[in-house]
Tab-separated table of C-alpha atoms and ligand atoms in Angstrom:
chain	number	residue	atom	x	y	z
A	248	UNK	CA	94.353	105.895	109.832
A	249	UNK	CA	91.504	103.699	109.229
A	250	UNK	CA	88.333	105.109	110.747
A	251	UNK	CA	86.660	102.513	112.909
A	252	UNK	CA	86.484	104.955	115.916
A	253	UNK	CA	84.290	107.268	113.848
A	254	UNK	CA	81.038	107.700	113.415
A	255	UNK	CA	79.868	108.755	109.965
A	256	UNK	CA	77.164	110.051	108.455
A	257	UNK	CA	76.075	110.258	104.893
A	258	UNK	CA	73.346	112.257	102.768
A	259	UNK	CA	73.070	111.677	99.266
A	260	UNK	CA	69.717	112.911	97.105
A	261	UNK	CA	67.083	110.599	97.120
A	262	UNK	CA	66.673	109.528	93.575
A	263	UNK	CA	69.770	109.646	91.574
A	264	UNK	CA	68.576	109.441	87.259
A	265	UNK	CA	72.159	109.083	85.183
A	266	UNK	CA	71.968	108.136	81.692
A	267	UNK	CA	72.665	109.266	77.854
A	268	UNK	CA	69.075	111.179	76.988
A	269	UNK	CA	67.401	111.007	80.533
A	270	UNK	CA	66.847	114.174	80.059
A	271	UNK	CA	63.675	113.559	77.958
A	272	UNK	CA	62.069	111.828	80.483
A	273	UNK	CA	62.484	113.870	83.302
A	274	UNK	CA	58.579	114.777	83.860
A	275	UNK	CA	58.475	110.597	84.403
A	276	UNK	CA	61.082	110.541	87.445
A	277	UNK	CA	59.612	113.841	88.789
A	278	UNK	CA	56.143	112.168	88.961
A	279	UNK	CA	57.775	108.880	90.443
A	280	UNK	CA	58.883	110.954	93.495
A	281	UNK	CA	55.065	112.440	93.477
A	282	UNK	CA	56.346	115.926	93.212
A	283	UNK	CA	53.201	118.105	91.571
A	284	UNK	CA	52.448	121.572	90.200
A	285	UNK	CA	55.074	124.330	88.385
A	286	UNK	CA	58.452	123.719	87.843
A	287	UNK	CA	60.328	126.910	88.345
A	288	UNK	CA	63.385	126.986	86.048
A	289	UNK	CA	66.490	128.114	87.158
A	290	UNK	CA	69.279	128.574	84.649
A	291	UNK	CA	71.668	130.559	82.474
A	292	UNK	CA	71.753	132.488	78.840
A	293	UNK	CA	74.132	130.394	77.251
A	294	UNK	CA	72.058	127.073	78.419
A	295	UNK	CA	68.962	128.705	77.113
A	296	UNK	CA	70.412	129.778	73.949
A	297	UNK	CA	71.798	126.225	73.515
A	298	UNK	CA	68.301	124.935	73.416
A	299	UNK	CA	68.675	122.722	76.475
A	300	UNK	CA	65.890	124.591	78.729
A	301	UNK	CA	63.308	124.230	75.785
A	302	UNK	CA	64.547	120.748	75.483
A	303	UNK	CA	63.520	120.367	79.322
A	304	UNK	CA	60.369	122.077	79.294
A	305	UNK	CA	59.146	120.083	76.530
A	306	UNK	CA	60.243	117.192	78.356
A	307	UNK	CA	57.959	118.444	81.136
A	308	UNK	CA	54.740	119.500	78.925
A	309	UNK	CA	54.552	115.777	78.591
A	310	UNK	CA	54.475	114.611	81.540
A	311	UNK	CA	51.873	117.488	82.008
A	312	UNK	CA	53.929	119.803	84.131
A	313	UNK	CA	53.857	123.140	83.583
A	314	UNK	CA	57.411	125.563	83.886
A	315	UNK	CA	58.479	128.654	83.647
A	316	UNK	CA	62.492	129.799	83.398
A	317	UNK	CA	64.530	132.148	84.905
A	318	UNK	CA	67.367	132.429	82.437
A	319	UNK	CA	69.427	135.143	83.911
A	320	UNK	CA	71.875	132.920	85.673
A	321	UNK	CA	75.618	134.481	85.780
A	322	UNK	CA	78.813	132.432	86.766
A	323	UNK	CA	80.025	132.591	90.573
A	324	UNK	CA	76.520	133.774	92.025
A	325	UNK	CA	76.177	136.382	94.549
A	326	UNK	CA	72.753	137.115	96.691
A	327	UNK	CA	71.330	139.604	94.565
A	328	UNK	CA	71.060	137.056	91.724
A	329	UNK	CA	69.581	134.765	93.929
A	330	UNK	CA	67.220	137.356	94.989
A	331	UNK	CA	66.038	138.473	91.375
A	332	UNK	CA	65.455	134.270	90.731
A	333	UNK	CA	63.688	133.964	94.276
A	334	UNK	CA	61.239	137.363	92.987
A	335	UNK	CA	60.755	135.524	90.197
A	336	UNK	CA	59.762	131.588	91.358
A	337	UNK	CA	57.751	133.740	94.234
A	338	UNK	CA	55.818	135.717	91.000
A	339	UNK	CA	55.515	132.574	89.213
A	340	UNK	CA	54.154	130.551	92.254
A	341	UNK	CA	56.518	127.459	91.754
A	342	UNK	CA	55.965	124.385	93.726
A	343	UNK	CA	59.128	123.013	92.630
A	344	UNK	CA	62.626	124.242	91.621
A	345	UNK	CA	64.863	122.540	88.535
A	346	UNK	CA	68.667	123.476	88.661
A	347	UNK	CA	69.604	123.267	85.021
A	348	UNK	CA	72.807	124.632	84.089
A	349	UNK	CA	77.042	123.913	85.335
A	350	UNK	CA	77.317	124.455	89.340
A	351	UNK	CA	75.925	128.069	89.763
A	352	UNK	CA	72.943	127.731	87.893
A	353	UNK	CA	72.112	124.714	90.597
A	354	UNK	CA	73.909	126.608	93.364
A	355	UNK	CA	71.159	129.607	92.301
A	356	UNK	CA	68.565	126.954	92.105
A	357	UNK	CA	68.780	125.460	95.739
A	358	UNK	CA	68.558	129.165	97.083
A	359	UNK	CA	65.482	129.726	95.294
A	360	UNK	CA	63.745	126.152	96.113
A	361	UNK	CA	63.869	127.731	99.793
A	362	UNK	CA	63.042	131.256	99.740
A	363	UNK	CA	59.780	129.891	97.890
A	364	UNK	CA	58.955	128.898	101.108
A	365	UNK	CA	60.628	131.847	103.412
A	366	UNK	CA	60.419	135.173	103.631
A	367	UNK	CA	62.983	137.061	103.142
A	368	UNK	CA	66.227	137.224	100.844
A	369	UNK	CA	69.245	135.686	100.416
A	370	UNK	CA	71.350	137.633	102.696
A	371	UNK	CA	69.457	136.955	105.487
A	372	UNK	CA	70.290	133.358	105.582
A	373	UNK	CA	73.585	133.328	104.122
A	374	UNK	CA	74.835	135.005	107.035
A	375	UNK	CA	74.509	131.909	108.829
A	376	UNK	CA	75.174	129.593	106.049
A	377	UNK	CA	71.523	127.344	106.341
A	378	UNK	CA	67.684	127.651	106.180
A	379	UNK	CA	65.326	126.765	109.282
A	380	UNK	CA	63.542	124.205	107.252
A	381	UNK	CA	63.497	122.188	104.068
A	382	UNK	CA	61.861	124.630	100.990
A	383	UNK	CA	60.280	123.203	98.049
A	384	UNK	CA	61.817	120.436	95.956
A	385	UNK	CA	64.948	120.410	94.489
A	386	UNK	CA	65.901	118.788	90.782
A	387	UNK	CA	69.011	119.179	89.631
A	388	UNK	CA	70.484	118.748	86.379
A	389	UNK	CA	74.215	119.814	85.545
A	390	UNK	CA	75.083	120.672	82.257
A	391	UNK	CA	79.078	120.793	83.220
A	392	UNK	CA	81.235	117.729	84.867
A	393	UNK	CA	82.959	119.206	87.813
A	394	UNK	CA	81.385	120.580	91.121
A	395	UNK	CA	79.225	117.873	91.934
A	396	UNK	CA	76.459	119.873	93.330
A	397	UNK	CA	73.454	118.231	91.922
A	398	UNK	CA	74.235	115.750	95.152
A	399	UNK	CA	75.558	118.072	97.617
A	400	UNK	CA	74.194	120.013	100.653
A	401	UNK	CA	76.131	122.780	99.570
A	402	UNK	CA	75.825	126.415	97.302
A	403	UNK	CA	78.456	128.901	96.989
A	404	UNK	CA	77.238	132.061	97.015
A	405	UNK	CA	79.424	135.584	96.998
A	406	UNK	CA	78.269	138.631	99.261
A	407	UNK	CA	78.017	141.399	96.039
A	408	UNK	CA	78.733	143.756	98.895
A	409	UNK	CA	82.250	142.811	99.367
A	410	UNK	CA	82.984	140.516	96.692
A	411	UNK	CA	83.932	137.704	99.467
A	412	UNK	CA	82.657	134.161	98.705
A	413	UNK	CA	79.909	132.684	101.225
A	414	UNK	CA	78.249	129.389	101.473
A	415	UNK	CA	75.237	127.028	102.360
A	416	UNK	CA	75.912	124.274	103.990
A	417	UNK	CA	72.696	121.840	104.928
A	418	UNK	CA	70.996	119.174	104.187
A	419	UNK	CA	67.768	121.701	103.552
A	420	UNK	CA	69.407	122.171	100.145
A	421	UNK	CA	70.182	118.981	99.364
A	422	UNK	CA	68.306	118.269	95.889
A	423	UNK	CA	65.725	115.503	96.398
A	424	UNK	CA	66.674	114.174	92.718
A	425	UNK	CA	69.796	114.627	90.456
A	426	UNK	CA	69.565	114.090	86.623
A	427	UNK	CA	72.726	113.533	85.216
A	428	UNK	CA	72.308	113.280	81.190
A	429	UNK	CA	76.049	113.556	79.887
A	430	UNK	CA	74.460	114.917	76.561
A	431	UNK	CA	73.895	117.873	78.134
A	432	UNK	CA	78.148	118.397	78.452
A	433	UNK	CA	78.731	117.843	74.878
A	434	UNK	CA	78.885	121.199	73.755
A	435	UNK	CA	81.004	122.765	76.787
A	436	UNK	CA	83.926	124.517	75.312
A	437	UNK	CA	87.741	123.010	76.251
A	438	UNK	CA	88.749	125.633	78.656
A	439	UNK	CA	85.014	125.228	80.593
A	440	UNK	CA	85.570	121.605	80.263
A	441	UNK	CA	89.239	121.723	82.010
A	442	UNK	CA	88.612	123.893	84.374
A	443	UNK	CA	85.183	121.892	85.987
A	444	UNK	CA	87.139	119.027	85.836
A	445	UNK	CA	89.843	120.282	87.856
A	446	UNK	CA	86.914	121.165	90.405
A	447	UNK	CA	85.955	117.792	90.624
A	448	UNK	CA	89.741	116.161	90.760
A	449	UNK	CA	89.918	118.531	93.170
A	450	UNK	CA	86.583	117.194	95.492
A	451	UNK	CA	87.830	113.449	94.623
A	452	UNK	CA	91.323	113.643	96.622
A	453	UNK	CA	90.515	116.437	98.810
A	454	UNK	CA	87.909	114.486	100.600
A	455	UNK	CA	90.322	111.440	100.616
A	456	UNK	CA	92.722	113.820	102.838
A	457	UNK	CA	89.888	114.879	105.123
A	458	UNK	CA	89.285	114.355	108.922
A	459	UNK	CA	86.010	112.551	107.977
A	460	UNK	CA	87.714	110.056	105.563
A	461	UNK	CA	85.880	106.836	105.887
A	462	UNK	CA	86.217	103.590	103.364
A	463	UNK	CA	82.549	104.885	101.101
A	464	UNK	CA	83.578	107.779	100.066
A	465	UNK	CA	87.274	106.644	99.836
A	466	UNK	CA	86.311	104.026	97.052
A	467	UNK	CA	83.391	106.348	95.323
A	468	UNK	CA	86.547	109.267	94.968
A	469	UNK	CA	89.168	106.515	93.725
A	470	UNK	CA	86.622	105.695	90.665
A	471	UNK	CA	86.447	109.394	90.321
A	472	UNK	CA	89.892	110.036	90.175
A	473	UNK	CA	90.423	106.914	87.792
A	474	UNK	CA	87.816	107.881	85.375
A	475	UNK	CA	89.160	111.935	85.081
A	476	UNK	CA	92.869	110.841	84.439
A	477	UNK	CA	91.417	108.446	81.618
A	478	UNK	CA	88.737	110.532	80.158
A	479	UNK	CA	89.588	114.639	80.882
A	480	UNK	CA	92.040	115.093	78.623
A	481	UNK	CA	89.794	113.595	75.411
A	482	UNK	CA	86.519	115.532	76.742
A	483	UNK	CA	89.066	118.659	76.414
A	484	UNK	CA	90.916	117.633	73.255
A	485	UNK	CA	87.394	116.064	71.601
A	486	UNK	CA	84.682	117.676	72.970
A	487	UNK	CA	82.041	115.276	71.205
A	488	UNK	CA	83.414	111.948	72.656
A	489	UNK	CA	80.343	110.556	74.335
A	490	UNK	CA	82.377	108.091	76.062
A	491	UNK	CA	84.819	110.574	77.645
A	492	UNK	CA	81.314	112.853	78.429
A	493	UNK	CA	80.079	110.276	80.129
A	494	UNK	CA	82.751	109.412	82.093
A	495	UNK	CA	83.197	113.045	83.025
A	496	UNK	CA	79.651	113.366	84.168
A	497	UNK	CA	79.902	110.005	86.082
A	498	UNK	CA	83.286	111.420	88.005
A	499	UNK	CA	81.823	114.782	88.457
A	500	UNK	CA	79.029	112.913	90.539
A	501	UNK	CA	80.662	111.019	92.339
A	502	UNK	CA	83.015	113.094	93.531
A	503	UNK	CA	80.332	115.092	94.693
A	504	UNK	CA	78.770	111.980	95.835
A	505	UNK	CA	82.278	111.169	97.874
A	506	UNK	CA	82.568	115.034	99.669
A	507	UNK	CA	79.207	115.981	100.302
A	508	UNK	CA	80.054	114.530	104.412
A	509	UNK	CA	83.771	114.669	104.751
A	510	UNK	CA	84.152	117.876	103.226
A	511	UNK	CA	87.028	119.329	101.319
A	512	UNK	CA	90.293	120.856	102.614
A	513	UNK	CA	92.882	122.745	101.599
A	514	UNK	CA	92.829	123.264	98.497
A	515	UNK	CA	89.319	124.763	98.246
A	516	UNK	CA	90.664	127.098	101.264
A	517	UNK	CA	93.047	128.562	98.783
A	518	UNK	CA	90.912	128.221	95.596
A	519	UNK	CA	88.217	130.220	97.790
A	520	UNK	CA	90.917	132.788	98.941
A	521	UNK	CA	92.445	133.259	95.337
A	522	UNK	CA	88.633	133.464	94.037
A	523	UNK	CA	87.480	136.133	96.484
A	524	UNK	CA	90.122	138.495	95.773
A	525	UNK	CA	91.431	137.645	91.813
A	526	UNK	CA	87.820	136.501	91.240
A	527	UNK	CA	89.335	133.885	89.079
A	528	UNK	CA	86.518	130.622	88.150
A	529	UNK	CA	86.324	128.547	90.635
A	530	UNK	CA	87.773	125.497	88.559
A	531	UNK	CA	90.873	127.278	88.093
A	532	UNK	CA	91.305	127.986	91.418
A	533	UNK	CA	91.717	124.434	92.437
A	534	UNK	CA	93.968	124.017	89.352
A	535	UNK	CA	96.223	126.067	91.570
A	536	UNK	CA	95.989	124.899	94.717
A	537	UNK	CA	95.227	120.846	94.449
A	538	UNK	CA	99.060	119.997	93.479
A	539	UNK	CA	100.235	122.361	96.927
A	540	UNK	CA	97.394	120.565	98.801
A	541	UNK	CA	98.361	117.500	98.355
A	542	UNK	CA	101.415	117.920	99.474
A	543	UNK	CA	100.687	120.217	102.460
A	544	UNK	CA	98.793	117.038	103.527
A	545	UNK	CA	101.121	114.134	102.680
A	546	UNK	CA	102.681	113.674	106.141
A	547	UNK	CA	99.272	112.135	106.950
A	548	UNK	CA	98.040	110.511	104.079
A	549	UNK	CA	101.116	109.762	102.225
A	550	UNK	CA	99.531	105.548	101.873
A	551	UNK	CA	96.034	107.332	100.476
A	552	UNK	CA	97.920	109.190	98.364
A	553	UNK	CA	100.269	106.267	96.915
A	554	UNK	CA	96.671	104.970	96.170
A	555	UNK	CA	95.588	107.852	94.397
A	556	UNK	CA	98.803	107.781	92.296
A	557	UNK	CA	97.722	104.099	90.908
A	558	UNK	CA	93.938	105.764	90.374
A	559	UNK	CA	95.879	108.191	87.834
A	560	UNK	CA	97.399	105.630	86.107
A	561	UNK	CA	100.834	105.580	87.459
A	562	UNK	CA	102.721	102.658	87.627
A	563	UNK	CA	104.157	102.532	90.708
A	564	UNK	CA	105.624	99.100	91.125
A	565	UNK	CA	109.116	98.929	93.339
A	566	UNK	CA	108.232	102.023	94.724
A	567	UNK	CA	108.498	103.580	98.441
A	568	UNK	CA	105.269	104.390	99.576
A	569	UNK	CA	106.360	107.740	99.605
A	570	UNK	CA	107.600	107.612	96.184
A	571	UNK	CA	104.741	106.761	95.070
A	572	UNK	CA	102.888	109.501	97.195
A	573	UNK	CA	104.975	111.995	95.193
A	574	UNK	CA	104.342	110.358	92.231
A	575	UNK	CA	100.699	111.007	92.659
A	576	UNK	CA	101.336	114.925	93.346
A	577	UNK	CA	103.310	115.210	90.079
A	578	UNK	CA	101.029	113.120	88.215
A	579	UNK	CA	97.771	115.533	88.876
A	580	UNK	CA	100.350	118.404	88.048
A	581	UNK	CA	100.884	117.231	84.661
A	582	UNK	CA	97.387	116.307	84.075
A	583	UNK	CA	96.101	119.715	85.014
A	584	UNK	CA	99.127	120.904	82.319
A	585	UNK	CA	98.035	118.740	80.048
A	586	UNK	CA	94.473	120.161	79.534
A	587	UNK	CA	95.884	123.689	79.854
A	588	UNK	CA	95.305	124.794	83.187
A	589	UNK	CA	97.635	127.299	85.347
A	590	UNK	CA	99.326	125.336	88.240
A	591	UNK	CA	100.586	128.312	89.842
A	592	UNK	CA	98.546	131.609	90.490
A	593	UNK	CA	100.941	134.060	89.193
A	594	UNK	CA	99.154	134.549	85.938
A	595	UNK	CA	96.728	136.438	87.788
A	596	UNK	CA	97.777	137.518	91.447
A	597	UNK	CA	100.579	139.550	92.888
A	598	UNK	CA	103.569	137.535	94.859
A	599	UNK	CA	103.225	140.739	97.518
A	600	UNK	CA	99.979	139.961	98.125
A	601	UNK	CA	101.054	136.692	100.161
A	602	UNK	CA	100.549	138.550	103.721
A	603	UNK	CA	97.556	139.837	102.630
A	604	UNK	CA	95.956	135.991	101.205
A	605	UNK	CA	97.643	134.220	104.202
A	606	UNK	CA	96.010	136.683	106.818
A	607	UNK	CA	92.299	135.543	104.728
A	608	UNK	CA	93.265	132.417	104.947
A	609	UNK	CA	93.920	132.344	108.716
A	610	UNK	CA	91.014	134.387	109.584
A	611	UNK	CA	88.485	134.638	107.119
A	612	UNK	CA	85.267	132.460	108.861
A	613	UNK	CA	84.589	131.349	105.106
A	614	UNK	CA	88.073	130.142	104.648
A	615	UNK	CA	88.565	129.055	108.320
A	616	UNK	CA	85.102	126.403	107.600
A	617	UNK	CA	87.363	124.430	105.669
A	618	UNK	CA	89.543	123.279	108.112
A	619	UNK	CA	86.942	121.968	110.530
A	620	UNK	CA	87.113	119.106	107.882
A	621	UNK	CA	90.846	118.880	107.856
A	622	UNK	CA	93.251	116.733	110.007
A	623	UNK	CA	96.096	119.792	109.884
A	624	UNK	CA	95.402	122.963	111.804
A	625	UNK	CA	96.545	125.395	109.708
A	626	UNK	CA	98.774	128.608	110.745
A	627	UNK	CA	99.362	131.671	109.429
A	628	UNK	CA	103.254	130.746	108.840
A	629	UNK	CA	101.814	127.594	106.084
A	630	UNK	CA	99.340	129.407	104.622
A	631	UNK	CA	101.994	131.586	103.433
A	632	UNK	CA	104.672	128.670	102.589
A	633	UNK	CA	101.248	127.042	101.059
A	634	UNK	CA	100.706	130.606	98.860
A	635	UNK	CA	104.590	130.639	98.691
A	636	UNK	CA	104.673	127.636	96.848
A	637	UNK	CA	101.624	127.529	94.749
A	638	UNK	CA	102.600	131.077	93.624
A	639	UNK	CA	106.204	130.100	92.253
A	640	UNK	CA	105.155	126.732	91.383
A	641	UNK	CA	107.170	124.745	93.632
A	642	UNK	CA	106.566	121.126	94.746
A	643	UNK	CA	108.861	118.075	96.086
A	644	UNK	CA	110.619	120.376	99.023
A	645	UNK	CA	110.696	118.733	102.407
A	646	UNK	CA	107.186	118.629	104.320
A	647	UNK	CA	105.974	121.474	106.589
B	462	FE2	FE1	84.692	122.916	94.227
């Protein structure tokens, strides 16, 4: 339905840098914004082994800004990381914090940037998923194309204690700037590269199905769908095609770009579910679940996703709308295939495990969230026919 009852709000970061080398002159936008004093450093060992924190701290030295790095980053974050990198900015006496890495490094990053302000730890806050107040500055530069977070108000970050996957979700941690040098992707391995970019397929046309859908961050997601279907499977196949890098990095953006206010549905429910208990990468777990999602949602987007279909390069000419709808569902399907993704979760869960998943799903507060950006309520009897089906790999049944 086209949204001219809503109201709609949007936050994006206020100074958006994307270009090919930008990186080197990162000191120069920093001082454009008048942000001062020591950069803290927040990223991971491979990025520092790669050479790309030395790259950006030399970058800094001349624009005279001083930085130290925290390089002990790890994959799917939990609070106690983000403690040891909050000890460590605190030590360090940081003014400002850089996110430099794929999606946790930044997700660490935007943790830190507050507790440099507040007392505390991690915990403390992520019980209630937001800070008081704004912290210290935010930069963030992604050095993967998929979860979009250098311009989102969000972090994902797991309670160690129980394994279960929490989340931030403010405009506090909104990053004031994002640097998006596709250079920095180049040397992401295939498997890293497919599975990010399922993440941000995944943000594109899940926020096209939410409640919050509104004609802005419809047409920034179409572009992002567009560019992934044209450019994912080269950045996979040939990791060192700028062009492909580039339009990777400009998808991964914007689909962050296009979710940050209506939110994602669905298929980061079960991608979140499947995560907290297989502890699977997050990228994967959308593999899994975006096909399912979209059709879980069809009965009330089934135009959008005809539209989407056409975005994926699907010629749809002659076609019901619903054809076409179906068309699109298949068509991300294959393309997830294509760069060697799972599209079922039976590699690495149990099938009796559904009751178990669907009971999360129903119940969970940090799977429940999802759906108060979703137009379906969902029951306990679809998450499991949702599970069901994304466990045996079965799509193009009748809607439910
Ligand atoms: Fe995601």
């Amino acid at each position: 339905m086209f949204p001219m009852l809503k109201v709609v709000q949007y936050y994006t970061p206020q100074k958006v840098v994307f270009g090919v080398n930008a990186v080197d002159n990162i000191g120069q936008y920093i001082k454009e914004m008048g942000i001062s004093g020591k950069a803290i450093i927040v990223t991971d060992p491979g990025v520092a082994q790669a050479g790309i924190a030395a790259r950006v701290v030399q970058a800094l030295k001349k624009d005279g800004f001083e930085a130290a790095v925290f390089d002990q980053g790890k994959p799917e974050p939990d609070n106690v990381v983000c403690d040891q990198a909050a000890d460590f900015a605190r030590k360090e006496a940081g003014s400002f914090v850089i996110g430099l890495g794929g999606g946790s490094a930044i997700d660490i990053a935007k943790v830190v940037a507050q507790l440099l302000v507040l007392p505390g730890k991690t915990e403390d806050y992520l019980v209630n998923t937001t800070f008081p107040k704004k912290g210290a500055p935010i930069i963030a530069v992604p050095t993967t194309s998929g979860t979009g977070t250098e311009c989102t108000m969000y972090s994902v970050v797991t309670f160690a204690k129980d394994g279960i996957k929490g989340f931030f979700a403010t405009p506090t941690i909104l990053p004031d700037m994002a640097l998006v040098d596709p250079t920095l992707t180049v040397s992401m391995p295939p498997k890293v590269t497919a599975s990010t970019g399922a993440d941000a397929l995944s943000h594109a046309i899940e926020t096209m199905m939410a409640r919050q859908e509104n004609p802005l961050t419809d047409a920034i997601a179409l572009k992002a769908v567009e560019f992934i279907a044209e450019a994912l499977p080269v950045a996979v196949y040939e990791g060192d095609n700028l062009e492909a890098r580039v339009k990777m990095a400009y998808a991964s953006m914007m689909a962050g770009m296009a979710f940050n206010d209506p939110g994602i549905v669905e298929g980061h429910a079960l991608a979140h579910t499947l995560g907290s208990v297989y502890h699977v990468p997050h990228g994967v777990g959308c593999a899994v679940a975006l096909p399912y999602a979209m059709e879980y949602n069809m009965g009330h987007c089934m135009e959008k996703l005809a539209r989407i279909a056409v975005a994926l390069g699907q010629n749809t000419a002659g076609m019901s709308v619903r054809q076409a709808a179906q068309v699109a569902v298949q068509a991300v399907k294959q393309l997830l295939e294509d760069v060697g993704l799972p599209t079922t979760w039976a590699p690495f869960g149990k099938k009796e495990d559904i009751p178990m998943l669907a009971k999360m799903m129903v119940e969970s507060p940090w799977i429940t969230a999802f759906y108060g950006w979703s137009k379906r309520p969902m029951t306990r009897e679809a998450a499991v026919e949702l599970l069901t089906r994304s466990y045996e790999g079965r799509l193009g049944d009748k809607l439910y």
